[in-house]
Coordinates of C-alpha atoms in Angstrom, one line a residue:
X271 CA 7.8 78.9 -5.9
X272 CA 11.4 78.6 -4.7
X273 CA 10.5 78.2 -1.1
X274 CA 9.3 75.3 1.1
X275 CA 5.5 75.5 0.8
X276 CA 2.5 73.4 1.6
X277 CA 1.1 72.3 -1.7
X278 CA -2.6 72.1 -0.8
X279 CA -2.8 75.8 0.3
X280 CA 0.5 77.3 -0.9
X281 CA 1.4 78.2 2.7
X282 CA 5.0 78.8 3.6
X283 CA 5.9 76.0 6.0
X284 CA 8.7 77.8 7.8
X285 CA 6.3 80.7 8.7
X286 CA 3.7 78.3 10.0
X287 CA 6.3 76.5 12.1
X288 CA 7.6 79.8 13.7
X289 CA 4.0 81.0 14.2
X290 CA 3.0 77.7 15.8
X291 CA 6.1 77.7 18.1
X292 CA 5.3 81.2 19.4
X293 CA 1.7 80.2 19.9
X294 CA 2.7 77.3 22.0
X295 CA 5.1 79.4 24.1
X296 CA 2.4 82.1 24.4
X297 CA 0.1 79.7 26.3
X298 CA 2.7 79.4 29.0
X299 CA 2.4 83.0 30.0
X300 CA -1.4 82.9 30.0
X301 CA -1.3 79.8 32.1
X302 CA 0.9 81.5 34.5
X303 CA -1.6 84.4 34.8
X304 CA -4.3 82.0 36.0
X305 CA -2.3 79.5 38.0
X306 CA 0.8 81.0 39.5
X307 CA 0.6 82.1 43.2
X308 CA 2.0 85.6 42.6
X309 CA 0.5 86.2 39.2
X310 CA -1.5 89.2 40.4
X311 CA 0.5 90.3 43.4
X312 CA 4.0 90.7 42.0
X313 CA 5.7 91.2 38.6
X314 CA 7.7 88.1 37.5
X315 CA 10.3 90.5 36.0
X316 CA 10.7 92.4 39.4
X317 CA 14.4 91.8 40.0
X318 CA 14.0 92.4 43.7
X319 CA 11.7 89.4 44.2
X320 CA 11.9 87.1 41.2
X321 CA 13.8 83.9 40.7
X322 CA 15.7 82.9 37.6
X323 CA 13.0 80.3 36.7
X324 CA 10.1 82.7 37.2
X325 CA 11.9 85.5 35.3
X326 CA 12.6 83.3 32.2
X327 CA 9.1 81.8 32.4
X328 CA 7.8 85.3 31.7
X329 CA 10.7 86.5 29.6
X330 CA 10.6 83.7 27.0
X331 CA 7.1 84.7 26.1
X332 CA 8.2 88.2 25.1
X333 CA 9.0 86.6 21.7
X334 CA 5.4 85.8 21.0
X335 CA 3.4 89.0 20.4
X336 CA 6.0 90.8 18.2
X337 CA 6.6 87.7 16.1
X338 CA 2.8 87.1 15.9
X339 CA 2.1 90.7 14.8
X340 CA 5.2 90.8 12.4
X341 CA 4.1 87.6 10.7
X342 CA 0.5 88.8 10.4
X343 CA 2.0 91.6 8.2
X344 CA 4.0 89.1 6.3
X345 CA 0.9 86.9 5.7
X346 CA -0.9 90.0 4.4
X347 CA 1.9 90.7 1.9
X348 CA 1.8 87.1 0.7
X349 CA -2.0 87.2 0.4
X350 CA -1.6 90.3 -1.7
X351 CA 0.2 88.3 -4.4
X352 CA -3.2 86.9 -5.4
X353 CA -5.3 90.0 -4.9
X354 CA -5.5 93.5 -6.3
X355 CA -4.7 96.4 -4.1
X356 CA -8.3 97.3 -3.8
X357 CA -9.3 93.8 -2.8
X358 CA -6.5 93.6 -0.3
X359 CA -7.4 96.9 1.2
X360 CA -11.0 95.9 1.6
X361 CA -10.1 92.6 3.1
X362 CA -7.7 93.9 5.7
X363 CA -10.0 96.7 6.8
X364 CA -12.9 94.3 7.3
X365 CA -10.8 91.6 9.0
X366 CA -9.3 94.2 11.2
X367 CA -12.7 95.5 12.4
X368 CA -13.8 91.9 12.9
X369 CA -10.7 91.2 15.1
X370 CA -11.5 94.2 17.2
X371 CA -15.0 93.0 17.8
X372 CA -13.8 89.5 18.7
X373 CA -11.4 91.1 21.2
X374 CA -14.1 93.1 22.9
X375 CA -16.9 90.5 23.1
X376 CA -15.4 87.0 22.8
X377 CA -11.8 87.1 24.1
X378 CA -12.8 89.5 26.9
X379 CA -15.4 87.1 28.0
X380 CA -13.0 84.1 27.9
X381 CA -10.4 86.0 29.8
X382 CA -12.7 87.3 32.5
X383 CA -15.6 84.8 32.5
X384 CA -17.6 87.8 33.5
X385 CA -20.9 87.8 31.6
X386 CA -21.7 91.4 32.7
X387 CA -18.7 92.8 30.9
X388 CA -17.7 95.1 33.7
X389 CA -14.3 95.4 31.9
X390 CA -13.5 95.3 28.2
X391 CA -9.9 94.3 27.4
X392 CA -7.8 95.5 24.5
X393 CA -4.8 93.2 24.1
X394 CA -2.9 91.8 21.1
X395 CA -5.9 90.9 18.9
X396 CA -7.1 94.5 19.2
X397 CA -3.6 95.7 18.3
X398 CA -3.5 93.4 15.3
X399 CA -7.0 94.4 14.3
X400 CA -6.4 98.2 14.3
X401 CA -3.0 97.7 12.7
X402 CA -4.7 95.7 9.9
X403 CA -7.2 98.5 9.4
X404 CA -4.3 101.0 9.0
X405 CA -2.4 98.6 6.8
X406 CA -5.5 98.2 4.7
X407 CA -5.4 101.9 4.1
X408 CA -1.7 101.9 3.5
X409 CA -1.5 99.1 1.0
X410 CA -2.7 101.5 -1.7
X411 CA 0.5 103.4 -1.2
X412 CA 3.8 102.5 -2.9
X413 CA 5.8 99.8 -1.2
X414 CA 8.7 102.2 -0.3
X415 CA 6.2 104.5 1.5
X416 CA 4.9 101.7 3.6
X417 CA 8.5 100.7 4.5
X418 CA 9.4 104.3 5.4
X419 CA 6.4 104.6 7.6
X420 CA 7.2 101.3 9.3
X421 CA 10.8 102.3 9.9
X422 CA 9.9 105.8 11.2
X423 CA 7.6 104.2 13.8
X424 CA 10.0 101.4 14.6
X425 CA 13.0 103.6 15.1
X426 CA 11.4 106.8 16.4
X427 CA 8.4 106.0 18.6
X428 CA 10.6 105.9 21.7
X429 CA 11.0 109.7 21.3
X430 CA 7.5 109.9 22.8
X431 CA 8.9 108.4 26.0
X432 CA 10.3 111.7 27.0
X433 CA 7.0 113.8 27.1
X434 CA 5.3 110.7 28.6
X435 CA 7.8 110.7 31.5
X436 CA 7.1 114.4 32.2
X437 CA 3.4 113.6 32.6
X438 CA 4.0 110.9 35.2
X439 CA 1.6 108.4 33.6
X440 CA -1.2 111.0 33.3
X441 CA -1.7 110.5 29.6
X442 CA -5.4 110.6 28.9
X443 CA -7.4 108.2 26.8
X444 CA -6.2 108.9 23.3
X445 CA -2.5 109.1 24.2
X446 CA -2.8 105.8 26.1
X447 CA -4.6 104.2 23.2
X448 CA -1.9 105.3 20.8
X449 CA 1.3 104.8 22.8
X450 CA 0.8 104.6 26.5
X451 CA 1.8 101.7 28.7
X452 CA -1.5 100.9 30.3
X453 CA -4.7 102.6 31.3
X454 CA -8.3 102.0 32.5
X455 CA -11.1 104.3 31.5
X456 CA -14.7 104.3 32.5
X457 CA -17.0 104.1 29.5
X458 CA -20.3 104.0 31.5
X459 CA -21.2 103.3 35.1
X460 CA -19.6 100.0 36.3
X461 CA -18.0 99.3 33.0
X462 CA -14.4 100.2 32.1
X463 CA -12.1 99.8 29.1
X464 CA -8.7 98.3 30.0
X465 CA -6.0 99.2 27.4
X466 CA -3.0 96.8 27.6
X467 CA -1.8 97.3 24.1
X468 CA -1.5 100.8 22.7
X469 CA -1.3 100.4 18.9
X470 CA 1.3 102.7 17.4
X471 CA 4.4 100.5 17.9
X472 CA 2.5 97.4 17.0
X473 CA 1.4 99.0 13.8
X474 CA 5.0 99.8 12.9
X475 CA 5.9 96.1 13.5
X476 CA 3.0 95.0 11.2
X477 CA 4.1 97.4 8.5
X478 CA 7.6 96.1 8.6
X479 CA 6.3 92.5 8.6
X480 CA 4.4 93.4 5.5
X481 CA 7.5 94.6 3.8
X482 CA 9.4 91.6 5.1
X483 CA 7.0 89.5 3.0
X484 CA 9.1 90.5 -0.1
X485 CA 11.7 88.1 1.2
X486 CA 9.4 85.2 0.3
X487 CA 8.7 86.5 -3.2
X488 CA 8.3 83.5 -5.6
X489 CA 11.2 84.8 -7.7
X490 CA 13.7 85.0 -4.9
X491 CA 16.4 82.3 -4.8
X492 CA 16.3 80.3 -1.5
X493 CA 20.0 81.0 -1.0
X494 CA 19.5 84.7 -1.4
X495 CA 16.6 84.7 1.0
X496 CA 18.6 82.8 3.6
X497 CA 21.4 85.4 3.4
X498 CA 18.9 88.2 3.7
X499 CA 17.2 86.6 6.7
X500 CA 20.5 85.9 8.5
X501 CA 21.7 89.5 7.8
X502 CA 18.4 91.0 9.1
X503 CA 18.3 88.8 12.1
X504 CA 21.9 89.5 13.2
X505 CA 21.5 93.2 12.4
X506 CA 18.5 93.5 14.8
X507 CA 20.4 91.6 17.6
X508 CA 23.4 93.8 17.2
X509 CA 21.3 96.9 17.3
X510 CA 19.7 95.7 20.5
X511 CA 23.1 95.0 22.1
X512 CA 24.6 98.3 21.0
X513 CA 21.6 100.4 22.1
X514 CA 21.3 98.6 25.4
X515 CA 25.0 99.2 26.2
X516 CA 24.6 102.9 25.4
X517 CA 21.6 102.9 27.7
X518 CA 20.3 106.3 26.4
X519 CA 17.6 105.6 23.8
X520 CA 15.4 102.8 22.7
X521 CA 13.8 101.8 26.0
X522 CA 12.1 103.9 28.7
X523 CA 13.7 101.8 31.5
X524 CA 17.6 101.6 31.5
X525 CA 19.4 98.6 32.8
X526 CA 21.5 98.8 35.9
X527 CA 24.1 96.9 37.9
X528 CA 22.3 94.5 40.3
X529 CA 23.4 92.5 43.3
X530 CA 25.4 90.0 41.2
X531 CA 26.3 89.3 37.6
X532 CA 23.3 87.1 36.9
X533 CA 20.8 89.7 38.0
X534 CA 22.7 92.4 36.1
X535 CA 22.3 90.2 33.0
X536 CA 18.5 89.9 33.7
X537 CA 18.3 93.7 34.0
X538 CA 20.1 94.0 30.6
X539 CA 17.6 91.8 28.8
X540 CA 14.5 93.1 30.7
X541 CA 13.2 95.4 28.0
X542 CA 9.8 97.2 27.9
X543 CA 6.8 95.5 26.3
X544 CA 4.1 98.0 27.1
X545 CA 4.4 99.5 24.5
X546 CA 7.1 97.4 22.8
X547 CA 10.3 99.5 22.8
X548 CA 12.8 99.6 20.0
X549 CA 15.2 97.4 22.1
X550 CA 12.4 95.0 22.9
X551 CA 11.5 94.6 19.3
X552 CA 15.1 94.1 18.1
X553 CA 15.7 91.6 20.9
X554 CA 12.7 89.5 19.9
X555 CA 12.4 89.8 16.2
X556 CA 16.1 89.3 15.5
X557 CA 16.2 85.7 16.8
X558 CA 12.8 85.0 15.3
X559 CA 14.1 85.9 11.8
X560 CA 17.2 83.9 12.4
X561 CA 15.0 81.0 13.3
X562 CA 13.1 81.4 10.0
X563 CA 16.4 81.2 8.1
X564 CA 17.4 78.0 10.0
X565 CA 14.1 76.1 10.0
X566 CA 13.2 76.3 6.3
X567 CA 15.3 73.2 5.3
X568 CA 14.0 71.0 8.2
X569 CA 10.9 68.8 8.2
X570 CA 10.6 66.6 11.2
X571 CA 8.3 65.8 14.1
X572 CA 9.0 69.1 15.8
X573 CA 8.2 71.2 12.7
X574 CA 5.1 69.1 12.0
X575 CA 3.9 69.5 15.6
X576 CA 4.4 73.3 15.5
X577 CA 2.7 73.7 12.1
X578 CA -0.5 72.3 13.4
X579 CA -0.9 75.3 15.7
X580 CA 0.7 77.8 13.2
X581 CA -1.8 77.0 10.5
X582 CA -4.8 77.9 12.7
X583 CA -3.5 80.7 14.9
X584 CA -6.8 82.6 15.4
X585 CA -8.7 79.4 16.3
X586 CA -5.9 78.4 18.7
X587 CA -5.7 81.8 20.3
X588 CA -9.5 82.1 21.1
X589 CA -9.9 78.5 22.3
X590 CA -6.8 78.4 24.4
X591 CA -8.0 81.3 26.6
X592 CA -11.3 79.5 27.2
X593 CA -9.6 76.2 28.0
X594 CA -7.0 77.7 30.4
X595 CA -9.7 79.6 32.3
X596 CA -12.0 76.6 32.3
X597 CA -9.2 74.5 33.8
X598 CA -8.7 77.3 36.3
X599 CA -12.4 76.9 37.4
X600 CA -11.8 73.2 38.0
X601 CA -8.7 74.0 40.2
X602 CA -10.7 76.7 41.9
X603 CA -13.3 74.3 43.2
X604 CA -10.8 71.5 43.9
X605 CA -8.9 74.0 46.1
X606 CA -11.9 74.4 48.3
X607 CA -13.2 77.8 47.1
X608 CA -17.0 78.2 46.6
X609 CA -19.6 80.4 44.9
X610 CA -18.9 83.3 47.3
X611 CA -15.3 83.4 46.1
X612 CA -15.9 83.7 42.4
X613 CA -15.8 87.5 42.4
X614 CA -12.6 89.1 43.6
X615 CA -13.2 92.8 44.2
X616 CA -9.6 93.6 43.4
X617 CA -9.6 91.8 40.0
X618 CA -12.0 91.9 37.0
X619 CA -11.3 88.2 36.4
X620 CA -13.7 85.7 37.9
X621 CA -12.5 82.6 39.8
X622 CA -9.3 84.1 40.9
X623 CA -9.8 84.8 44.6
X624 CA -7.1 86.2 47.0
X625 CA -4.5 83.6 48.2
X626 CA -5.2 81.4 45.2
X627 CA -2.5 79.9 43.1
X628 CA 0.2 77.3 42.8
X629 CA 4.0 76.9 42.2
X630 CA 5.7 76.9 38.8
X631 CA 5.5 73.1 38.5
X632 CA 1.7 73.3 38.3
X633 CA 1.9 76.1 35.8
X634 CA 4.1 74.1 33.5
X635 CA 2.0 70.9 34.0
X636 CA -1.2 72.8 33.0
X637 CA 0.5 74.5 30.1
X638 CA 1.7 71.2 28.6
X639 CA -1.8 69.8 29.1
X640 CA -3.4 72.8 27.4
X641 CA -1.1 72.6 24.4
X642 CA -1.6 68.8 24.0
X643 CA -5.4 69.1 24.5
X644 CA -5.6 71.6 21.6
X645 CA -3.6 69.5 19.2
X646 CA -6.5 67.4 17.8
X647 CA -9.0 70.3 17.7
X648 CA -6.5 72.4 15.8
X649 CA -5.7 69.6 13.4
X650 CA -9.4 69.1 12.9
X651 CA -10.1 72.7 12.2
X652 CA -7.2 73.0 9.8
X653 CA -8.6 70.1 7.8
X654 CA -11.9 71.9 7.6
X655 CA -10.3 75.1 6.4
X656 CA -8.2 73.2 3.9
X657 CA -11.1 71.3 2.4
X658 CA -13.8 74.0 2.4
X659 CA -13.4 77.3 0.7
X660 CA -16.2 79.4 2.3
X661 CA -15.5 83.1 2.0
X662 CA -16.0 83.7 5.7
X663 CA -13.3 81.3 6.7
X664 CA -10.6 83.7 5.5
X665 CA -11.7 85.9 8.4
X666 CA -11.0 83.1 10.9

């Protein structure tokens, strides 16, 4: 294979490095959710109240979800090199259903620490799961059809913004599930479903990630691949810049001139994640693809460090939520709160009372601690997955 691979599992190292890097960055945003003093009282991207440090603490994590979903599609394509279409379809559908169940019953619990499940949360793992199910159906189609479907969603889904705007956020359950920004719906008394990730745009990203996997075909020359990756990366960045300057299509919230040049720049790069707009996706996937073209030839401590997390992304994702929330519980009691403060009537998350939280320096300290604490467990789990070929491990 004319690409930098890991010999023991034929994994593409550059993909593992990029995936690991975004997993590390992702933990920063989740740490901010639990530890920052204004995490649930203000939006860090609110240009009227944010600071540069707080804005970029949130903004840099925008690269995580689209890159993660895109590479999930790429991994599916590479896995398909060793499976028939029927086998691939069956695997993706079953793994997608499994991921949805994990989101509802394991990750929801780790996010909330609420054993009564008063709220079920649909976030990125749900979006990956349902997109895998749909990709599992689509893999039986010709490659060009999958590419066309992905491009139609990627380029055209923001057309739905216009009828959504006319409804003033009153979209209903199915519309919210497919393309809405956010919604909560009662499923039975005292239990609600919170939809953070509608799936349509994420499915488009996964379909395109699947097609992107052809760039790592064993027969493709490394120099050719690098030229393709550089071209794709810069094309996405230029599309973002052009569309953002035009300011008419590709994101439901146009940028505007602010009180000074710096905040005007922040407005320009403040694109919509829920759901991911065309501009948001171009802004994040363009640099990620360029990074892939750059990192393939490097092997050093940085790449080795990131690979540890990139080789076990599902394990890392699930455990990191538990660890962050567990550390939050420790800070909760150290800060003088007690049993009576565990439940906040305004939040579905336990151990986050009103007037709780810390400055950014604590957020960054906890984030670094979480990443380092997970290094050894991730390395241990990767060793187990590499040495034992149980069928069920492919679902983890």
